[in-house]
């Protein structure tokens, strides 16, 4: 226990140090100084609009992610322990969610681009609330419908919110440097890890207070409905491929000048860089979901082999892993601020190497401390990966097809996770094979991006 407490204090100190360094030391370069009072006034207005934009987006983004984090610690125990479902039935429910997510990617992004990303965000709030409410019953068909709705919601959460933000940013702040958008993504990841830690504490407190593992899901419904109201009030609508219904008939010159709609799949397949990002998304995020399933069994085995008595402090371990992810996002912000000349591709390749090693070393070494530190390293890689990939996709993908391409990138990811889950077996031999496979795929992603 002291080992994990010491690690928590260490990561908390490192996060505080980096956070203080980054957010309290703003360097103003000569190029940033206004040439005239009028220019200074315009910059102040733009800076104020940017702050308002962040205030309108980031709290809502954190709220919807918080609703998701609230469910994480208890979805498996609720099915297995409180509802008394078999291991095979629980696995089937989880696979239903991933299959639903994979199918939804085929059309959700396209519909969001056509009918509006804000509308898609509102739809997410409703669907995820229904998914949570389905857990109030023990009726098996309703539980499967709830998991299907959860899978659809996951696809929307990881595509339409970010698509709305990037499109609004590009439309409202065309003169802002790329580092501004990169900084927003880094802030989102950093604060999201703080929300994750807080959501775990709230979920545990709600469960203890009400006496049922359904409690965190009901709290999530409240958060989602509050997010629904906030999106309706503070967000405007934006679109991708859309033609106004009441637009006048175009004359021949306008018709000739009008660009044909872009096919999202063709955009993804023809662009070499986008193909590389798609493969990386599949292998890294797929490995992340597999890691979520197998990390605690791997740690339990290493703990048993160490001969130490007592149970592992899973709540504290979860907090440390989230602190590790926060450290990664702060490192990303530090690197992009102080070393802007560093190519993103080199940063991505480095983190893929590190992630590959963190998956393979626990297979070779059963030491509890080594295994735990490897898992912390993987979470640090996650903290760097998400703002880095979000920034890369934000630069490369056209606003007209953004949500659809984001969704299409998740199809191979969901297929990969379903295939792995469908072959799950008890015992460390299968887990070692899965970790080794993920490590090799991450190395393949290095080759693709090289």
Short mmCIF file of C-alpha atoms in Angstrom, two decimals, residues 26-35 39-40 43 47 177 179:
data_model
loop_
_atom_site.label_atom_id
_atom_site.label_comp_id
_atom_site.label_asym_id
_atom_site.label_seq_id
_atom_site.Cartn_x
_atom_site.Cartn_y
_atom_site.Cartn_z
CA UNK A 26 3.41 33.20 -20.27
CA UNK A 27 6.16 34.40 -22.55
CA UNK A 28 5.32 37.43 -24.70
CA UNK A 29 7.55 37.58 -27.74
CA UNK A 30 8.22 40.79 -29.70
CA UNK A 31 6.16 39.42 -32.59
CA UNK A 32 3.14 39.33 -30.31
CA UNK A 33 3.30 43.05 -29.48
CA UNK A 34 0.74 45.18 -31.37
CA UNK A 35 2.01 47.64 -33.97
CA UNK A 39 -4.32 46.56 -33.58
CA UNK A 40 -3.92 46.09 -29.83
CA UNK A 43 -6.25 41.60 -30.47
CA UNK A 47 -8.56 37.22 -27.12
CA UNK A 177 -1.77 29.99 -34.96
CA UNK A 179 -0.46 26.23 -31.37
#
